[in-house]
Structure formats: C-alpha cells, structure tokens
Coordinates of C-alpha atoms in Angstrom, one line a residue:
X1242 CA -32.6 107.1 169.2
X1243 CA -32.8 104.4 172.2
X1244 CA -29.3 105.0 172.8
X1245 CA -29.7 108.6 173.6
X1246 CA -32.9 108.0 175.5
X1247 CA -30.6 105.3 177.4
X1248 CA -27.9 108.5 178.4
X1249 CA -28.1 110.1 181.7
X1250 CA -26.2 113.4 180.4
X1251 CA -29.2 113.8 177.4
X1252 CA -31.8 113.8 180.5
X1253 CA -29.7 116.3 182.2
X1254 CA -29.2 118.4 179.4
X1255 CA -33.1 118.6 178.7
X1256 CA -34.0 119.0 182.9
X1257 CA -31.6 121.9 182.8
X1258 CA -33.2 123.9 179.6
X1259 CA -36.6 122.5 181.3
X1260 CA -35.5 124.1 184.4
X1261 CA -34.7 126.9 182.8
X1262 CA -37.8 127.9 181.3
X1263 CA -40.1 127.0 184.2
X1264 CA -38.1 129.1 186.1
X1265 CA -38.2 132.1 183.6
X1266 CA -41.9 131.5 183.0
X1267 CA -43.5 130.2 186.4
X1268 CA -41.2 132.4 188.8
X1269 CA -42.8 130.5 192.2
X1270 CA -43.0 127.3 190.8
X1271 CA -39.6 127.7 189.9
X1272 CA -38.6 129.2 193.9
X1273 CA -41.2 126.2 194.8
X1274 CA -38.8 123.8 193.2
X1275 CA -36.0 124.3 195.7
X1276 CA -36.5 121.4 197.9
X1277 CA -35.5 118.7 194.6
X1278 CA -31.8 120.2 194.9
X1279 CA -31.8 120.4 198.4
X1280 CA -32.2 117.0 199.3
X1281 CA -30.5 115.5 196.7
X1282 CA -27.5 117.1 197.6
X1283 CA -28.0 116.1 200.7
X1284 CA -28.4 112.5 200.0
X1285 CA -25.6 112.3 198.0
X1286 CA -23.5 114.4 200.6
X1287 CA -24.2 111.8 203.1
X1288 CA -22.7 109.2 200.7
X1289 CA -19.8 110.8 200.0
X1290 CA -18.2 111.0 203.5
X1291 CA -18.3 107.1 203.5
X1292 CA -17.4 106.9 199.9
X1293 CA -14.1 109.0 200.6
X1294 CA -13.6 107.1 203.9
X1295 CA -13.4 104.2 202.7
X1296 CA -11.0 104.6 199.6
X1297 CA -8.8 106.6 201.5
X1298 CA -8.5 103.4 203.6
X1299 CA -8.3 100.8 201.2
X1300 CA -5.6 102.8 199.0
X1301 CA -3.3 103.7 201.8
X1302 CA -3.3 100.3 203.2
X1303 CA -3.1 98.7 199.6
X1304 CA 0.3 101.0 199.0
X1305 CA 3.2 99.4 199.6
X1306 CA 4.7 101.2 202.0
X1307 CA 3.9 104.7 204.2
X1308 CA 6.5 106.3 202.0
X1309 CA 4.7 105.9 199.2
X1310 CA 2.0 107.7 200.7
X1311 CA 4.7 110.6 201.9
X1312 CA 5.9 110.5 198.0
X1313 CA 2.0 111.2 196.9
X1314 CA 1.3 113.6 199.4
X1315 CA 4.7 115.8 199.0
X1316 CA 4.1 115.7 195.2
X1317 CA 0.4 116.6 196.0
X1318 CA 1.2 119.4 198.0
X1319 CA 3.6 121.1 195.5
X1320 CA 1.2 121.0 192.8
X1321 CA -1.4 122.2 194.5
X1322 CA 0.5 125.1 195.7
X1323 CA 1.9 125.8 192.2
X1324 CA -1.4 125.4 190.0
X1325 CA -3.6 127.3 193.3
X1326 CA -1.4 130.1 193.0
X1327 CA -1.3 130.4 189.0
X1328 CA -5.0 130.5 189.2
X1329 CA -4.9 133.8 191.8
X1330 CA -2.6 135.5 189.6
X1331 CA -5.0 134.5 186.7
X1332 CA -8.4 135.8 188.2
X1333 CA -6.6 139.3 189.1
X1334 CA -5.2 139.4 185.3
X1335 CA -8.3 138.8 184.1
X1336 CA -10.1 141.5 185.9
X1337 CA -7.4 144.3 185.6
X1338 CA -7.8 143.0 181.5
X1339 CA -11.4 142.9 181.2
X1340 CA -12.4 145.1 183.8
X1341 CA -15.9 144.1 184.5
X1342 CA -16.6 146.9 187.4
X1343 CA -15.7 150.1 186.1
X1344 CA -18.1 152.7 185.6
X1345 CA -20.4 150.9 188.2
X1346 CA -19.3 154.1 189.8
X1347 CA -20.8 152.3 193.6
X1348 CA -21.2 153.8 196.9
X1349 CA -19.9 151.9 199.9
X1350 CA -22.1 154.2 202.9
X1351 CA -25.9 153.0 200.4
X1352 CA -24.9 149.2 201.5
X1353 CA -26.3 147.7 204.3
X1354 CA -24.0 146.5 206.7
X1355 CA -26.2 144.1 208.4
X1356 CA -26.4 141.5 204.9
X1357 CA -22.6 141.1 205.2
X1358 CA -22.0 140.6 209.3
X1359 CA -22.4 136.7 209.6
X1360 CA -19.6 136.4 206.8
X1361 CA -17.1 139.1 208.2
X1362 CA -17.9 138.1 211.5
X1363 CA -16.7 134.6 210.6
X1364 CA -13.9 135.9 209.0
X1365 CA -11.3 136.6 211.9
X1366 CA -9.7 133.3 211.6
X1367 CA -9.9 132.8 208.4
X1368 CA -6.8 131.1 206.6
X1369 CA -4.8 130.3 209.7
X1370 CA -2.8 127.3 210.5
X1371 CA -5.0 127.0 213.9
X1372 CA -8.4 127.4 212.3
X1373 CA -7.4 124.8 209.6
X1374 CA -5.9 122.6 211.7
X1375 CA -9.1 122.9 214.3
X1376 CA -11.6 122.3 211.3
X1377 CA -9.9 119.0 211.0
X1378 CA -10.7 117.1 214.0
X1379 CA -14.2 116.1 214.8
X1380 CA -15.9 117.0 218.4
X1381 CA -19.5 118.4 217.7
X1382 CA -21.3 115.7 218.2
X1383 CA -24.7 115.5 216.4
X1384 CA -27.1 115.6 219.3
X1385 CA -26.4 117.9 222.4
X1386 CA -26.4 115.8 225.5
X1387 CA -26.0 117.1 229.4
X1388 CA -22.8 117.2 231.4
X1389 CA -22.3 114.1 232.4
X1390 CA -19.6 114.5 235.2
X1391 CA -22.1 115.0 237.9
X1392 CA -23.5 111.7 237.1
X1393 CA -22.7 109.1 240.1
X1394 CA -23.6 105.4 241.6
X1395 CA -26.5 104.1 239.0
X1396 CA -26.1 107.1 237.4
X1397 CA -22.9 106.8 236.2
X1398 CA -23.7 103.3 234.0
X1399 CA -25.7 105.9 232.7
X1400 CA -23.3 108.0 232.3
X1401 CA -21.1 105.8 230.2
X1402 CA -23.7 104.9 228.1
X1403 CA -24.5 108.5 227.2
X1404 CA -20.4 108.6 226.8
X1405 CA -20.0 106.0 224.4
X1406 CA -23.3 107.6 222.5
X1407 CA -21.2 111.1 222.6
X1408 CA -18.2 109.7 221.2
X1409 CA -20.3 107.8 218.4
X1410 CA -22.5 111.1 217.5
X1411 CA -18.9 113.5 217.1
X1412 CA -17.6 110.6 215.0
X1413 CA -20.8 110.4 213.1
X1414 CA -20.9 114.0 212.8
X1415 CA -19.0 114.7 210.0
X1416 CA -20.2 111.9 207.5
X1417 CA -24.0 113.5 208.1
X1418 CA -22.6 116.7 207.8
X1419 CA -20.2 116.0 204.7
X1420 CA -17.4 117.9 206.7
X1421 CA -14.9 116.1 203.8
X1422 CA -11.9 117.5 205.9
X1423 CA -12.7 115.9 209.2
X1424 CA -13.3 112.5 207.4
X1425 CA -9.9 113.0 205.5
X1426 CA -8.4 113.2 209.2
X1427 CA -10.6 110.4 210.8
X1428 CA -9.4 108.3 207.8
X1429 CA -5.8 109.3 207.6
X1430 CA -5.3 108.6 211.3
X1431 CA -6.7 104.9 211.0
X1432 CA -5.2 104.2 207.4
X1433 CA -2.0 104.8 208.7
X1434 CA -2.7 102.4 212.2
X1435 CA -3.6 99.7 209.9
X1436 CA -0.2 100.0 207.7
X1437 CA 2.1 99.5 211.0
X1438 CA -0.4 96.1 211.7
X1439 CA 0.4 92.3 210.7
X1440 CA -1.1 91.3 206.8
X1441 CA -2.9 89.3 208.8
X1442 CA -4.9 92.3 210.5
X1443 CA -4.6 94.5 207.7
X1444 CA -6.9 91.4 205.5
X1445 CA -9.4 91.5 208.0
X1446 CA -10.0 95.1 208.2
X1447 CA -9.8 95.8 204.2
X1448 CA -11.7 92.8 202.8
X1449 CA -15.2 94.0 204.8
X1450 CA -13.9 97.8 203.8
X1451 CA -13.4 97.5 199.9
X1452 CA -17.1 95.0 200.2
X1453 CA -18.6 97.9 202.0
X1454 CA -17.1 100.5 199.7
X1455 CA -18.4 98.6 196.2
X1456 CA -21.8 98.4 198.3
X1457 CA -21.7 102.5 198.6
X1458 CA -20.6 103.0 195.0
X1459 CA -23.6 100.7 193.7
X1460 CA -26.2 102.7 195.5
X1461 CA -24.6 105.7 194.6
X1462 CA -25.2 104.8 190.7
X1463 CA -29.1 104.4 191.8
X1464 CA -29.2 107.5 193.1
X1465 CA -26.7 109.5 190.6
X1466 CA -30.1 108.1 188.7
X1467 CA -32.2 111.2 190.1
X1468 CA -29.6 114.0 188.4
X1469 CA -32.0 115.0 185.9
X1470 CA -34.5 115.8 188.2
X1471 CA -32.2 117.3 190.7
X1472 CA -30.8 119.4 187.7
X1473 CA -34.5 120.7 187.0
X1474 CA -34.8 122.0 190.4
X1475 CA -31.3 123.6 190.7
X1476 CA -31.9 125.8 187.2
X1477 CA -35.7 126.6 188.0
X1478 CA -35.0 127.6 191.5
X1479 CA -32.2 129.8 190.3
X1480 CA -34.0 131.3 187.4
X1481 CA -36.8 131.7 189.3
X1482 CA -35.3 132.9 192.7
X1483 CA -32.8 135.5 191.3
X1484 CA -34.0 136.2 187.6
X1485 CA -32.3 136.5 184.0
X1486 CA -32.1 140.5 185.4
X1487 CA -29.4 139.6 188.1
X1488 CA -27.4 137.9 185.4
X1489 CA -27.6 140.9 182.9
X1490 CA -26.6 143.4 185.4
X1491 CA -23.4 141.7 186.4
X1492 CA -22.8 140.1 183.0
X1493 CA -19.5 141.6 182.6
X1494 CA -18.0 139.6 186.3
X1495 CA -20.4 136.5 184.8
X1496 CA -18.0 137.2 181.7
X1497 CA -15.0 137.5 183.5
X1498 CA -15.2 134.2 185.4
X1499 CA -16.5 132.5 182.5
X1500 CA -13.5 133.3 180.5
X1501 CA -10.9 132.7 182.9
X1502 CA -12.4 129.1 183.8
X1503 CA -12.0 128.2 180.4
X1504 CA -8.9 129.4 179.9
X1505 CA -7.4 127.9 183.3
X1506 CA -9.0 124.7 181.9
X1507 CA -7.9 124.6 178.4
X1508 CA -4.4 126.6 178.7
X1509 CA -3.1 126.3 182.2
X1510 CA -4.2 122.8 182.2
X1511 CA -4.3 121.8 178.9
X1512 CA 0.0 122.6 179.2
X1513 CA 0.6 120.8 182.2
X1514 CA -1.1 117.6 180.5
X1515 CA 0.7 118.5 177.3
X1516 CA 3.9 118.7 178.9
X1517 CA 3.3 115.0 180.1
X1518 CA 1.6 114.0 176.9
X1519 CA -2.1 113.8 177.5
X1520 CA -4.9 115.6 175.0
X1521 CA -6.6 117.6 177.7
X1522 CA -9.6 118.0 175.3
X1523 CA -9.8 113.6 175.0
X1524 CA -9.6 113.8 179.1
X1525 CA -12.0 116.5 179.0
X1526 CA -14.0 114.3 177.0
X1527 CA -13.4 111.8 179.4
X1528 CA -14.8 113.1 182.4
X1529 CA -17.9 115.2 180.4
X1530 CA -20.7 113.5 182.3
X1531 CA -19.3 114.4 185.8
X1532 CA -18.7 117.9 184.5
X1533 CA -22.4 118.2 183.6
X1534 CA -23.7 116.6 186.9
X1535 CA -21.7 119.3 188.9
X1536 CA -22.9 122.3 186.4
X1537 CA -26.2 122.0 187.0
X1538 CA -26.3 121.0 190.3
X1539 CA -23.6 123.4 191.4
X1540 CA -22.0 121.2 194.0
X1541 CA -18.3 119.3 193.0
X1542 CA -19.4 117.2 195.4
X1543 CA -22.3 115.3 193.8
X1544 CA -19.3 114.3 191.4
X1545 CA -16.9 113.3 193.5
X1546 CA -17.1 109.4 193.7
X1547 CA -18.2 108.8 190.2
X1548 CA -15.0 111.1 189.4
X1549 CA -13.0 108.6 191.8
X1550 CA -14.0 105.2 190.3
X1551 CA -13.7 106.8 186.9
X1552 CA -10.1 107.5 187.5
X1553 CA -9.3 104.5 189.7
X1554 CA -10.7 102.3 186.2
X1555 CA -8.9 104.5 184.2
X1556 CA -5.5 102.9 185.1
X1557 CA -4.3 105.6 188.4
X1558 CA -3.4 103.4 191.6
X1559 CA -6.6 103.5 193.8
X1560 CA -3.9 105.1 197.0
X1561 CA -3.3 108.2 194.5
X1562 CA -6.8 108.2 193.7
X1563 CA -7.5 108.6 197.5
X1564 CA -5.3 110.3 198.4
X1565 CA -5.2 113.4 195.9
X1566 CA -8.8 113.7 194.9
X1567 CA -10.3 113.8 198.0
X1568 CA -7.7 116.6 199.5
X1569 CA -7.8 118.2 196.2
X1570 CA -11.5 119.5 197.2
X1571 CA -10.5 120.3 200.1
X1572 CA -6.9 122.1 199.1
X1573 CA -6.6 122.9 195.6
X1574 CA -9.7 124.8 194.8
X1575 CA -8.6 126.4 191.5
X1576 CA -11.4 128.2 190.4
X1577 CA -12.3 129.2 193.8
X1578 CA -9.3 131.0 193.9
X1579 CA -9.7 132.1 190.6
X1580 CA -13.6 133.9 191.6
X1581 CA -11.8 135.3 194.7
X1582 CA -9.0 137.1 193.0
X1583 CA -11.4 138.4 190.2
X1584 CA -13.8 139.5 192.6
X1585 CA -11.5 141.5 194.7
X1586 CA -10.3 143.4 191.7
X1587 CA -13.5 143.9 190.6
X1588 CA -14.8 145.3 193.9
X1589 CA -12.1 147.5 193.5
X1590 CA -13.2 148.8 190.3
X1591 CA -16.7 149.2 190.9
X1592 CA -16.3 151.2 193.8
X1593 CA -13.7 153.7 192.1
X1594 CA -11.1 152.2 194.7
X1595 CA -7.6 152.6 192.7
X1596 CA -5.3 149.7 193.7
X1597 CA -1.1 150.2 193.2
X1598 CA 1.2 147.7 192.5
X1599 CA 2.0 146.8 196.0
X1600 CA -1.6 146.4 196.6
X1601 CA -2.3 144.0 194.0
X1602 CA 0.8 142.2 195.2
X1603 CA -0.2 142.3 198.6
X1604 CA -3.8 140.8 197.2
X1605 CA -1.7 137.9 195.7
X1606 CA 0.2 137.0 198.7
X1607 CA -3.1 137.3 201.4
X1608 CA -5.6 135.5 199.1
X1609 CA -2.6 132.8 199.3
X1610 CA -3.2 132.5 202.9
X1611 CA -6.8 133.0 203.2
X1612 CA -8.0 131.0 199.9
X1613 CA -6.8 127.8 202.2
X1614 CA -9.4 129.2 204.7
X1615 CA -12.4 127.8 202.3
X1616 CA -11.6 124.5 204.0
X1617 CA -14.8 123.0 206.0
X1618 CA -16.1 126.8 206.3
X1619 CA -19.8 127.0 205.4
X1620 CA -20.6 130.2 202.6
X1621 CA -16.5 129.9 202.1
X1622 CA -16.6 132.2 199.2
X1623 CA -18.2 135.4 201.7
X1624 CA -15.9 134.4 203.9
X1625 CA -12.7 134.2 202.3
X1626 CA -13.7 137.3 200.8
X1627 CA -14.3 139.1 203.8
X1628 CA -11.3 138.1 205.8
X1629 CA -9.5 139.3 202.5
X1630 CA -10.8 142.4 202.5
X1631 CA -10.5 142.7 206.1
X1632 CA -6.2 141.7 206.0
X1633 CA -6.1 144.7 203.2
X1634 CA -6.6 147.1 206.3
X1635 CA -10.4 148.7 204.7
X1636 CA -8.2 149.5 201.5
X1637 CA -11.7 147.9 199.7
X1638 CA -15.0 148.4 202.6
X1639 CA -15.7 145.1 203.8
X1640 CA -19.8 145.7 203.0
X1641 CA -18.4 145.9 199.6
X1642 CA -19.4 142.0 199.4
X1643 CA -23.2 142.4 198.9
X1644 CA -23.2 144.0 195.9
X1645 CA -21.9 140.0 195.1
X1646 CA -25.0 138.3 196.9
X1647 CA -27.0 138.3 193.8
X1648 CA -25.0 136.7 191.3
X1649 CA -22.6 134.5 193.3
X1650 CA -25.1 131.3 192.7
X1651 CA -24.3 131.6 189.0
X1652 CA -20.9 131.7 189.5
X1653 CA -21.0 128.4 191.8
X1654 CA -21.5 127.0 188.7
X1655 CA -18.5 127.9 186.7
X1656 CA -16.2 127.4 190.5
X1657 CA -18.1 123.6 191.4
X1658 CA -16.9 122.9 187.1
X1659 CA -13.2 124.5 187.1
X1660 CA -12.6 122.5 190.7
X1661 CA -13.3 119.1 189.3
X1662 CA -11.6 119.2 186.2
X1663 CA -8.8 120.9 188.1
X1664 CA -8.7 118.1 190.7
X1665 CA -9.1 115.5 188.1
X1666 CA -6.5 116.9 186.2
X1667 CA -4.3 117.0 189.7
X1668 CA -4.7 113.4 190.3
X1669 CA -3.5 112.3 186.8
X1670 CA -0.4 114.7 187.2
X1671 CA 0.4 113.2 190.3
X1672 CA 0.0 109.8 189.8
X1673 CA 2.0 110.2 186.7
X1674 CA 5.0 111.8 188.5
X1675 CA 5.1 109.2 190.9
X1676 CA 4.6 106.5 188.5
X1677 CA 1.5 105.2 190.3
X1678 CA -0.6 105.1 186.6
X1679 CA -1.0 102.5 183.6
X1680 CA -0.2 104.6 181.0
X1681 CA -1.8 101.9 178.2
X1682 CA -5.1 101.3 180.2
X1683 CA -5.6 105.1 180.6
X1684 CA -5.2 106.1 176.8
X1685 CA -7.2 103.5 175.8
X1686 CA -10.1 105.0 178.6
X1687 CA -9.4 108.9 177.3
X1688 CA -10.0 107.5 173.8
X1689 CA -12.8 105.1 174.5
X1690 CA -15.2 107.1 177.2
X1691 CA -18.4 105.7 176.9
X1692 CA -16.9 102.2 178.0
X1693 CA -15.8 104.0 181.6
X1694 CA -19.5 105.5 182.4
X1695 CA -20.0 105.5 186.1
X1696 CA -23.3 103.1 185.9
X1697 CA -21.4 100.5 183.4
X1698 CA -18.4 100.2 185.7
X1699 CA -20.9 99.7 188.6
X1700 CA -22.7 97.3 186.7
X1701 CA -20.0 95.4 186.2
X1702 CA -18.4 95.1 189.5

C-alpha cells in the first residue's frame, strides 16, 4: 500500500477522476480551477526551452563527428516523412470508414463567420518553406523598446546599452515563450560552432553545460511533483468549461480519433518496432507515466524532458536523443496529422459536401504541405485547418471549423498522447538504424520500467 501511495501516476490517476467529478458536479468551481493548469504549464514550458537547449548541445558536441549528426538528421527526416504521411492517409481512412459526420445534415450560412477569422486569417502562410523557415529565427524581443538610431553623444552609451538589452530580450524570447523551434535553431547554430573548436574549447563550454543541464533536470523532477494537482485542474476545468454534453454530441469524431490513435500506436507502430524487434506493448509500458502526465494535462510538452532522460538511460546515444526528440515535436506530429485528415473528412460529411477521388487525393497531398505549418504557430490545429480548407479552393466553407471549437480540447488529449509515443517511438527507430543504441541496456529498461522512473534517475544523478 505505501508503494502505491509512493507512485506519482496513482496520484494522477485519482486528481484526474477527482477532476472529473468536481467538474461534472461544481461546474464554476471546476471553470474556477483553470489557473492550476495554466501555470503549471507554463512553468514547465519555461523549463523545457533550456532543457532542450542544452541536450541539443551536449549531444551534438559529444558526437563524433558533424556527419554523424547529418546521418541522424537524414535518417530523421525520412522517417518522419514516411510515418507523418501514413498517419494522413490513416485519419482520412478512418473517417470515410466510420463516418462520424453524416446525417449532421449542417448549414454553412447558420455559422458565424466572426469565431473563425483570427484562425483563417492566420492561415495565408500556412505550410510554406518561408513561413517555416521565418518561425525559426528569433527577433521579437520580450519587451518593446524605442528606436534607438536617433540616439547621439551621451545618448548613444545609452543607446548600446538598450542594444545589448534588445539583443538579450530576442534571445530570451523564445525560452519564456517555449517557441521549441527557435531554440532548436539557436542551438543547432552554436552546437555546430563548438564542433569546428579545439577539445580544448569544446571542455570548457560542455562541462558547465551538461552541470547546468543535470541542475534543470533535478528541478524539473520537483516540479513534475505538482502533476496531480495540475491534472485536477486540467479535467475540472474541461468538464466544467465545456460539459459531458459537448462530448456526447460529437461522440462519433471523439470515436473516430480515439480509434485511429490507438491503432496508429499499436499497428502502425507496433510494426515498425516489430520489424526491428522491439514489443511495442513492453515500450509502451516503458514510457506509461509520461503518457499519463501528457493525457491529463494535454500538453506533450510537460513530458518532454522526462521522455528525454528516460530514453537517454535507456541505452540511445544522448546526440540521437537530441537531436530527434526535440524536432520530432516540432516535425513529426503524427496524431496531429491524423485529427487533421479525420477532421477534414468529417467536415465534409457533416455538411453534405460530397468529396471525389481527386479531392481526397488532393486532401492528402495539401495536408502534406500545410500539416508542417503547425510548427511554432499558436492554435495550430484552427490554423492548419483553415489554410487547408482554404488551398481546397471553398470545396469545404472555411467557417466550417467552428462547429470543431467545442470538442477540439478533448481531442488535445488523444493528439498531445499519439505525439509522444510517436516521437518516442521515432527516436528508438532512428537511433537503431544508425546504430547509435545499446541494444542490452535498453531491453533490460523495456522489461524492467520501474527502475528508469524520471525521479529515481534524477535521484541518482
């Protein structure tokens, strides 16, 4: 009994059915709650732009060689083009199979335009080379400041000074914000400075980084700590916010999603790890805690370093762990793509739009392009949608989105889940092709998971 008191995921389990019922019950209290989730997230948000900073660092500098890190990233790129697009294909078979919206029988001109005009208005650029690319580099800083090029004689020491702050704030600017692809770039860029320096340099740099970066990890377990409680506030501001009726009206998407996550987890996936000879169900197992953290919080991100250190101990070279994780949330968004396909299909269906072959194909080959667009974009889902909607020419009415508003918090759920076991799975296929794993150290972690929770590897570092 001790033992189980002693488990974080037993405390998470009861906060969520807690949750739950408050919710359910005590409506406001539950609405009331809100504030738990939200900063707790953002706590741990601000911890994991350091988190992935760091590791990136430390495992590109402790490769051997930058072609190493081209062999990881090629390989990382194919499967995440492969797996991304099996998952499209999925989430618009599963919809034309199940087919949640027909008979909905909806009206595009009873919608409200004005609920869906910050997301299509966002959605112009949506899933273009440029936009991606421009997402990448940081230069808002985090405080406005005044134009400083009319600043002369004293003023200009002033000047500088407010410079130098400017150029500290953009850099800043994306670890506060958890903009996880401008760190990836920031860290990239001086990862790949330090592997062109003398060992000499290179000890001096990593030594205070992989000090700093055990620091981060052990105040993350404090915090990771607080999960119950931030689960509690998560399920009773749902509940109580949206109400079991939302999810019985659009049970049969909730349905939909639900089965094709688990089928993309234990089909799709499960064959690519039997193909190299891994029991996805024992690496499933594996990583249960992290998959429960990141259901009820809805946010893959709360998981992400506790799904890093977990692999790294696992026996996968810290430079694939660093390098594949981390872009995996950023580019290989499985069940994203999966609740974009569906939901474009069934869109379709509930307004009595009737979609050909070339249109579905044509779905296929946009959401390709504009699934990438979920990259640093706030409310991604919306506008991914939208830009989709909008490249299919008004084939589906863009406004066609809010009938989605609702219920799209209970399928963050089901996406944050599918994401992190697909990236986890990603990272163990990668490192595995280019032979940067222990293959005895990691079956004796998939067959031995209680010894690799997060705080006991913390507490032993």
């Amino acid at each position: 009994m001790l033992r189980v008191l002693k488990n974080l995921a037993f405390w998470v389990v009861l906060a969520i059915v807690l949750g739950i019922f408050v919710g359910y019950t005590f409506p406001q209290i539950g609405i009331d709650s809100k504030f738990g989730i939200d900063y707790f997230i953002m706590i741990l948000k601000w911890m994991v732009g350091p988190i992935i900073f760091l590791t990136i660092i430390s495992g590109i500098v402790g490769l051997d060689s930058l072609k190493d890190l081209g062999s990881i990233g090629l390989k990382g790129f194919i499967y995440f083009e492969v797996v991304s697009t099996i998952a499209l294909a999925m989430g618009i078979f599963a919809s034309l199979l199940l087919a949640p919206g027909v008979g909905m029988h909806l009206d595009a001109n009873s919608f409200n335009t004005s609920s869906v005009e910050k997301f299509s208005g966002a959605s112009k650029d949506v899933g273009s080379i440029w936009s991606i690319l421009a997402n990448a580099v940081p230069k808002t800083p985090l405080l406005p400041y005044d134009d400083l090029n009319t600043l002369s004689g004293f003023g200009f020491m002033i000047g500088m000074l407010k410079n130098t702050l400017l150029a500290l704030s953009i850099v800043i600017t994306p670890f506060i914000k958890a903009n996880t692809l401008q760190v990836l770039f920031m860290a990239l860029f001086l990862a790949i400075v330090l592997s062109f320096a003398p060992k000499k340099i290179k000890d001096f740099f990593i030594n205070p980084i992989e000090k700093a970066q055990n620091w981060v990890l052990k105040t993350l377990s404090i915090f990771m700590w607080l999960s119950p409680l931030a689960a509690y506030c998560a399920m009773a501001y749902l509940i109580g916010k949206f109400g079991i009726e939302s999810l019985i009206g659009m049970l049969s998407l909730l349905g939909t999603m639900l089965v094709s996550c688990l089928v993309f987890i234990f089909v799709v996936l499960g064959v690519i790890c039997y193909a190299v000879k891994v029991n996805i169900f024992k690496f499933m197992r594996f990583i249960a805690k992290e998959v429960l953290v990141v259901f009820a919080t809805s946010s893959s991100e709360v998981a992400l370093a506790p799904l890093m250190k977990k692999l790294e101990s696992a026996g996968i070279h810290k430079g694939c762990v660093g390098v594949i994780t981390p872009f995996g949330y950023s580019f290989n968004l499985d069940c994203t793509n999966i609740y974009l396909s569906a939901c474009v299909i069934f869109l379709a269906q509930a307004f009595d739009i009737e979609l050909s072959f070339s249109h579905l194909l044509s779905i296929l080959l946009i959401l390709m392009v504009t699934s990438k667009g979920a990259v640093g974009v706030t409310g991604s889902g919306f506008v991914v949608l939208a830009g989709t909607l909008g490249s299919m020419h008004d084939v589906i009415p863009v406004v066609a989105v809010t009938v989605l508003l609702g219920v799209d918090k209970f399928m963050s759920e089901m996406r944050a889940v599918g994401n992190l076991c697909g990236n986890a799975v990603a990272c163990l296929i990668v490192g595995i092709w280019d032979k940067k794993i222990d293959r005895q150290k990691f079956n004796y972690a998939i067959n031995h998971p209680d010894e690799f929770d997060f705080e006991k590897l913390k507490a032993k570092a």
